[in-house]
Amino acid sequence: MRAVVVGPEGEPAVAEVPEPDGPGDLLRVVACGLCGSDVEKLDAAHAGAVLGHEVVAELDDGRRVALVHHASCGECERCLAGHESTCERFAAPTIRPGGLAELVRAQAWVEVPAGWPDWRGTMVEPLACVLRGAARVPAGRVLIVGNGFIGRLFGLVLERRGHDVFAVDTDPRRAGRRPDGPVDAVVLAGRGGVETALACVKPGGTVVVFAEAGVIPAGEVYRRELTIVGTRSAAPPYMSEAVALLHDLDVPEPAVLLLERFAEGLELHRRRDALKVVFTL
Ligand SMILES: [Zn+2]
Ligand SMILES: [Zn+2]
């Protein structure tokens, strides 16, 4: 089958690979989104890997499903405390070899409506991550730092929940509504932005860390009594919530390309010419 494989130096290429075996059902992939975290793995350390975790696949009976790429146990102390992505079982991927392939083995999924365009179901996973993160954002004025695709999803979800949402980005093409004063909370939704976050958050405010944003100085946290909250990835209940919400969420439409045009899609992502790139098969 065809798949996008990371090469020895980290360069990706569409190549023939064996069909995946192991646990789970064999499903035909319909579409897979390209995530910033996939692009970060294009290095020698990930040589041979097939990336992609924002996957829509088709079951034998024609139903379409969004795949769960890591599954927490739901029973351990950390799961019960709401830190599912730190569950020991969460480390093992549940999609093989990865979503940027014709076929995958998968163990868990949520059904998506038949009438959706191919790309829409690929947004279930990122939206699920955002819904889980949004639950940690206190009510009030919120600044999103990093207004790419994830930042936009945060904005849509938080606005719907009644927050007053502002957004900034180092790329002027992605600028949002600039904050007109201090905010109660900041969401770090991309690399960098810690300085902006600390400059804008009120004393006693909250900084929600959703990305490898860099170093947060402890002195500032201490003197201004800030709350720092980390949140990463999704958990199965948020996948179902994301399907329900995506019905009428005005998400930005992605650039959609055939998997054969992976190199072109990667360039669109790297040049930041597309907010989101989705590959179809
Ligand atoms: Zn992702
Ligand atoms: Zn657990």
Short mmCIF file of C-alpha atoms and ligand atoms in Angstrom, two decimals:
data_model
loop_
_atom_site.label_atom_id
_atom_site.label_comp_id
_atom_site.label_asym_id
_atom_site.label_seq_id
_atom_site.Cartn_x
_atom_site.Cartn_y
_atom_site.Cartn_z
CA MET A 1 0.00 0.00 0.00
CA ARG A 2 1.05 3.62 -0.38
CA ALA A 3 2.02 5.72 2.64
CA VAL A 4 4.03 8.82 3.49
CA VAL A 5 7.22 7.50 5.08
CA VAL A 6 9.85 9.53 6.94
CA GLY A 7 13.21 9.03 5.21
CA PRO A 8 16.65 8.47 6.81
CA GLU A 9 17.35 12.21 7.07
CA GLY A 10 13.78 13.05 8.02
CA GLU A 11 12.57 13.90 4.51
CA PRO A 12 9.12 12.42 3.83
CA ALA A 13 8.15 10.61 0.63
CA VAL A 14 5.21 8.65 -0.70
CA ALA A 15 6.37 5.02 -0.82
CA GLU A 16 5.11 1.44 -0.96
CA VAL A 17 4.98 -0.23 2.46
CA PRO A 18 3.53 -3.55 3.67
CA GLU A 19 -0.08 -3.60 4.90
CA PRO A 20 -0.15 -3.20 8.69
CA ASP A 21 -0.70 -6.23 10.90
CA GLY A 22 -1.18 -6.55 14.64
CA PRO A 23 -4.15 -5.71 16.84
CA GLY A 24 -7.21 -3.86 15.60
CA ASP A 25 -9.38 -3.83 12.47
CA LEU A 26 -8.00 -3.08 9.00
CA LEU A 27 -9.68 0.10 7.72
CA ARG A 28 -9.43 2.08 4.49
CA VAL A 29 -8.27 5.66 5.11
CA VAL A 30 -10.44 8.38 3.56
CA ALA A 31 -8.54 11.48 4.70
CA CYS A 32 -5.85 12.56 7.15
CA GLY A 33 -5.02 16.03 8.42
CA LEU A 34 -1.46 17.32 8.69
CA CYS A 35 -0.70 18.50 12.23
CA GLY A 36 2.15 20.74 13.37
CA SER A 37 3.23 17.89 15.65
CA ASP A 38 3.62 15.62 12.60
CA VAL A 39 5.87 18.17 10.90
CA GLU A 40 8.02 18.40 14.03
CA LYS A 41 8.69 14.65 13.71
CA LEU A 42 10.26 14.97 10.23
CA ASP A 43 13.75 14.18 11.48
CA ALA A 44 16.25 11.30 11.47
CA ALA A 45 14.97 10.07 14.86
CA HIS A 46 11.62 9.23 13.21
CA ALA A 47 13.10 7.55 10.10
CA GLY A 48 10.77 4.82 8.82
CA ALA A 49 7.72 6.17 10.63
CA VAL A 50 4.35 6.81 8.99
CA LEU A 51 2.86 9.93 10.56
CA GLY A 52 -0.69 11.21 10.76
CA HIS A 53 -3.22 11.01 13.60
CA GLU A 54 -6.15 13.14 12.38
CA VAL A 55 -7.73 10.28 10.48
CA VAL A 56 -11.08 9.53 8.90
CA ALA A 57 -11.47 5.93 7.76
CA GLU A 58 -14.20 3.75 6.31
CA LEU A 59 -15.53 0.58 7.92
CA ASP A 60 -16.45 -2.48 5.85
CA ASP A 61 -20.12 -1.46 5.95
CA GLY A 62 -19.33 1.97 4.50
CA ARG A 63 -19.74 3.95 7.73
CA ARG A 64 -17.12 6.63 8.29
CA VAL A 65 -15.24 7.03 11.54
CA ALA A 66 -12.72 9.39 13.13
CA LEU A 67 -9.98 7.32 14.76
CA VAL A 68 -8.81 7.52 18.36
CA HIS A 69 -4.99 7.55 18.14
CA HIS A 70 -4.12 6.97 21.78
CA ALA A 71 -6.42 5.55 24.41
CA SER A 72 -6.30 6.10 28.14
CA CYS A 73 -7.54 3.31 30.44
CA GLY A 74 -10.24 5.44 32.05
CA GLU A 75 -9.73 3.76 35.42
CA CYS A 76 -6.35 4.68 36.86
CA GLU A 77 -5.71 7.49 39.32
CA ARG A 78 -4.52 9.87 36.59
CA CYS A 79 -7.43 9.15 34.28
CA LEU A 80 -9.88 9.72 37.12
CA ALA A 81 -8.12 12.99 37.97
CA GLY A 82 -8.69 14.22 34.39
CA HIS A 83 -5.07 13.78 33.27
CA GLU A 84 -5.86 11.06 30.71
CA SER A 85 -2.95 11.88 28.41
CA THR A 86 -0.51 10.98 31.22
CA CYS A 87 -2.09 7.54 31.72
CA GLU A 88 0.46 4.75 31.26
CA ARG A 89 -1.65 3.16 28.57
CA PHE A 90 -1.80 6.43 26.62
CA ALA A 91 1.81 6.09 25.42
CA ALA A 92 1.00 3.20 23.05
CA PRO A 93 -0.35 4.36 19.67
CA THR A 94 -3.64 2.73 18.63
CA ILE A 95 -3.35 3.50 14.89
CA ARG A 96 -0.83 1.49 12.83
CA PRO A 97 1.28 2.41 10.94
CA GLY A 98 -0.10 6.00 10.91
CA GLY A 99 -2.87 7.90 9.19
CA LEU A 100 -0.97 9.08 6.10
CA ALA A 101 -1.46 5.67 4.49
CA GLU A 102 -4.02 3.80 2.40
CA LEU A 103 -4.84 1.31 5.16
CA VAL A 104 -4.56 1.38 8.94
CA ARG A 105 -5.12 -0.93 11.86
CA ALA A 106 -7.22 0.84 14.46
CA GLN A 107 -8.78 -0.13 17.76
CA ALA A 108 -11.13 2.71 18.63
CA TRP A 109 -13.12 5.36 16.80
CA VAL A 110 -16.22 7.54 16.78
CA GLU A 111 -18.67 7.55 13.89
CA VAL A 112 -18.98 10.69 11.76
CA PRO A 113 -22.01 11.67 9.64
CA ALA A 114 -22.10 10.24 6.10
CA GLY A 115 -22.86 13.61 4.53
CA TRP A 116 -19.72 15.40 5.69
CA PRO A 117 -17.01 16.30 3.17
CA ASP A 118 -13.96 14.02 3.53
CA TRP A 119 -11.92 16.68 5.34
CA ARG A 120 -14.44 17.57 7.99
CA GLY A 121 -14.02 14.37 9.99
CA THR A 122 -10.25 14.95 10.21
CA MET A 123 -11.08 17.92 12.45
CA VAL A 124 -12.69 15.73 15.10
CA GLU A 125 -9.32 14.90 16.67
CA PRO A 126 -7.88 18.44 16.86
CA LEU A 127 -11.24 19.77 18.05
CA ALA A 128 -11.35 17.08 20.75
CA CYS A 129 -7.92 18.23 21.98
CA VAL A 130 -9.17 21.82 22.03
CA LEU A 131 -12.38 20.90 23.89
CA ARG A 132 -10.36 19.14 26.56
CA GLY A 133 -8.07 22.19 26.83
CA ALA A 134 -10.94 24.68 26.78
CA ALA A 135 -12.37 23.06 29.90
CA ARG A 136 -9.32 24.40 31.77
CA VAL A 137 -9.80 28.02 30.64
CA PRO A 138 -11.50 30.17 33.30
CA ALA A 139 -14.41 32.37 32.23
CA GLY A 140 -13.79 35.96 31.15
CA ARG A 141 -11.41 37.70 28.78
CA VAL A 142 -9.10 35.25 27.01
CA LEU A 143 -6.14 35.89 24.73
CA ILE A 144 -5.08 33.18 22.29
CA VAL A 145 -1.40 33.42 21.41
CA GLY A 146 -0.75 31.64 18.12
CA ASN A 147 -3.75 32.02 15.83
CA GLY A 148 -3.18 29.11 13.49
CA PHE A 149 -5.68 26.31 13.04
CA ILE A 150 -5.63 25.23 16.70
CA GLY A 151 -5.84 28.85 17.87
CA ARG A 152 -8.90 29.36 15.65
CA LEU A 153 -10.58 26.26 17.08
CA PHE A 154 -9.93 27.56 20.61
CA GLY A 155 -11.45 30.90 19.59
CA LEU A 156 -14.59 29.29 18.15
CA VAL A 157 -15.12 27.06 21.18
CA LEU A 158 -14.45 29.75 23.78
CA GLU A 159 -16.62 32.34 22.02
CA ARG A 160 -19.45 29.86 21.94
CA ARG A 161 -19.02 29.42 25.69
CA GLY A 162 -19.33 33.15 26.29
CA HIS A 163 -15.68 34.12 26.75
CA ASP A 164 -14.49 37.44 25.37
CA VAL A 165 -11.83 36.21 22.92
CA PHE A 166 -8.76 38.00 21.55
CA ALA A 167 -6.00 36.51 19.40
CA VAL A 168 -2.49 37.44 18.29
CA ASP A 169 0.03 35.80 15.99
CA THR A 170 3.55 36.68 14.88
CA ASP A 171 2.34 36.24 11.28
CA PRO A 172 0.35 39.38 10.36
CA ARG A 173 -1.81 37.29 7.99
CA ARG A 174 -3.13 35.44 11.02
CA ALA A 175 -3.76 38.41 13.28
CA GLY A 176 -7.02 38.28 15.22
CA ARG A 177 -8.83 40.77 17.45
CA ARG A 178 -6.05 42.43 19.44
CA PRO A 179 -6.52 42.64 23.23
CA ASP A 180 -7.63 46.09 24.41
CA GLY A 181 -6.44 45.54 27.99
CA PRO A 182 -5.38 42.85 30.45
CA VAL A 183 -6.98 39.41 30.15
CA ASP A 184 -8.05 36.80 32.71
CA ALA A 185 -6.46 33.95 30.81
CA VAL A 186 -4.05 33.24 27.97
CA VAL A 187 -3.93 30.11 25.81
CA LEU A 188 -0.45 29.37 24.43
CA ALA A 189 -1.44 27.63 21.20
CA GLY A 190 1.88 27.67 19.34
CA ARG A 191 5.63 27.92 19.73
CA GLY A 192 6.83 30.99 21.65
CA GLY A 193 4.56 33.69 22.92
CA VAL A 194 5.42 33.40 26.62
CA GLU A 195 6.44 37.07 26.81
CA THR A 196 3.19 38.16 25.19
CA ALA A 197 1.23 35.93 27.55
CA LEU A 198 2.88 37.38 30.65
CA ALA A 199 2.51 40.94 29.37
CA CYS A 200 -1.24 40.51 28.88
CA VAL A 201 -2.45 38.29 31.72
CA LYS A 202 -3.83 39.94 34.87
CA PRO A 203 -2.24 39.24 38.26
CA GLY A 204 -3.89 36.08 39.56
CA GLY A 205 -4.66 35.03 35.98
CA THR A 206 -4.24 31.70 34.22
CA VAL A 207 -1.89 30.63 31.45
CA VAL A 208 -3.06 27.49 29.63
CA VAL A 209 -0.12 25.78 27.93
CA PHE A 210 -1.20 23.82 24.84
CA ALA A 211 2.15 23.76 23.01
CA GLU A 212 5.93 23.61 23.48
CA ALA A 213 5.88 27.34 24.04
CA GLY A 214 9.22 27.75 25.82
CA VAL A 215 10.40 28.75 29.30
CA ILE A 216 7.98 30.41 31.73
CA PRO A 217 9.91 32.40 34.35
CA ALA A 218 9.04 31.15 37.86
CA GLY A 219 9.62 34.63 39.36
CA GLU A 220 6.72 36.07 37.35
CA VAL A 221 4.47 33.18 38.29
CA TYR A 222 5.39 33.66 41.96
CA ARG A 223 5.12 37.44 42.20
CA ARG A 224 1.94 37.71 40.16
CA GLU A 225 0.33 34.57 41.58
CA LEU A 226 -0.37 33.10 38.16
CA THR A 227 -1.86 29.66 37.57
CA ILE A 228 -0.09 27.62 34.88
CA VAL A 229 -2.13 24.77 33.40
CA GLY A 230 -0.82 22.19 30.94
CA THR A 231 -3.15 20.29 28.62
CA ARG A 232 -2.19 17.93 25.82
CA SER A 233 -4.11 15.73 23.42
CA ALA A 234 -7.65 14.42 23.70
CA ALA A 235 -9.56 11.67 25.49
CA PRO A 236 -12.35 9.52 23.97
CA PRO A 237 -15.36 11.41 25.45
CA TYR A 238 -14.09 14.62 23.83
CA MET A 239 -14.02 12.87 20.43
CA SER A 240 -17.80 12.31 20.62
CA GLU A 241 -18.33 15.85 21.87
CA ALA A 242 -16.27 17.12 18.91
CA VAL A 243 -18.44 15.23 16.38
CA ALA A 244 -21.57 16.76 17.88
CA LEU A 245 -20.09 20.27 17.88
CA LEU A 246 -18.64 20.07 14.34
CA HIS A 247 -22.16 19.87 12.90
CA ASP A 248 -22.54 23.63 13.00
CA LEU A 249 -19.11 24.99 13.94
CA ASP A 250 -17.86 27.44 11.34
CA VAL A 251 -14.38 25.89 11.05
CA PRO A 252 -11.85 27.30 8.56
CA GLU A 253 -11.89 25.24 5.36
CA PRO A 254 -8.58 23.45 4.75
CA ALA A 255 -6.48 23.03 1.63
CA VAL A 256 -7.34 19.51 0.44
CA LEU A 257 -4.84 17.55 -1.68
CA LEU A 258 -4.43 13.96 -2.78
CA LEU A 259 -1.86 12.06 -0.71
CA GLU A 260 0.40 11.87 -3.79
CA ARG A 261 0.80 15.63 -3.47
CA PHE A 262 2.14 15.39 0.09
CA ALA A 263 5.28 17.44 -0.68
CA GLU A 264 3.13 20.28 -2.01
CA GLY A 265 0.86 20.19 1.06
CA LEU A 266 3.85 20.20 3.38
CA GLU A 267 5.15 23.32 1.63
CA LEU A 268 1.78 25.05 2.07
CA HIS A 269 1.98 24.27 5.79
CA ARG A 270 5.62 25.37 6.14
CA ARG A 271 5.09 28.64 4.27
CA ARG A 272 1.97 29.14 6.40
CA ASP A 273 -0.01 29.65 3.20
CA ALA A 274 -2.71 27.28 4.43
CA LEU A 275 -4.23 27.32 7.92
CA LYS A 276 -4.76 23.58 7.63
CA VAL A 277 -3.77 20.95 5.08
CA VAL A 278 -5.75 17.71 4.67
CA PHE A 279 -4.80 14.80 2.43
CA THR A 280 -7.37 12.53 0.82
CA LEU A 281 -6.94 9.04 -0.62
ZN ZN B 1 -2.50 16.84 16.02
ZN ZN B 2 -5.51 5.55 32.95
#
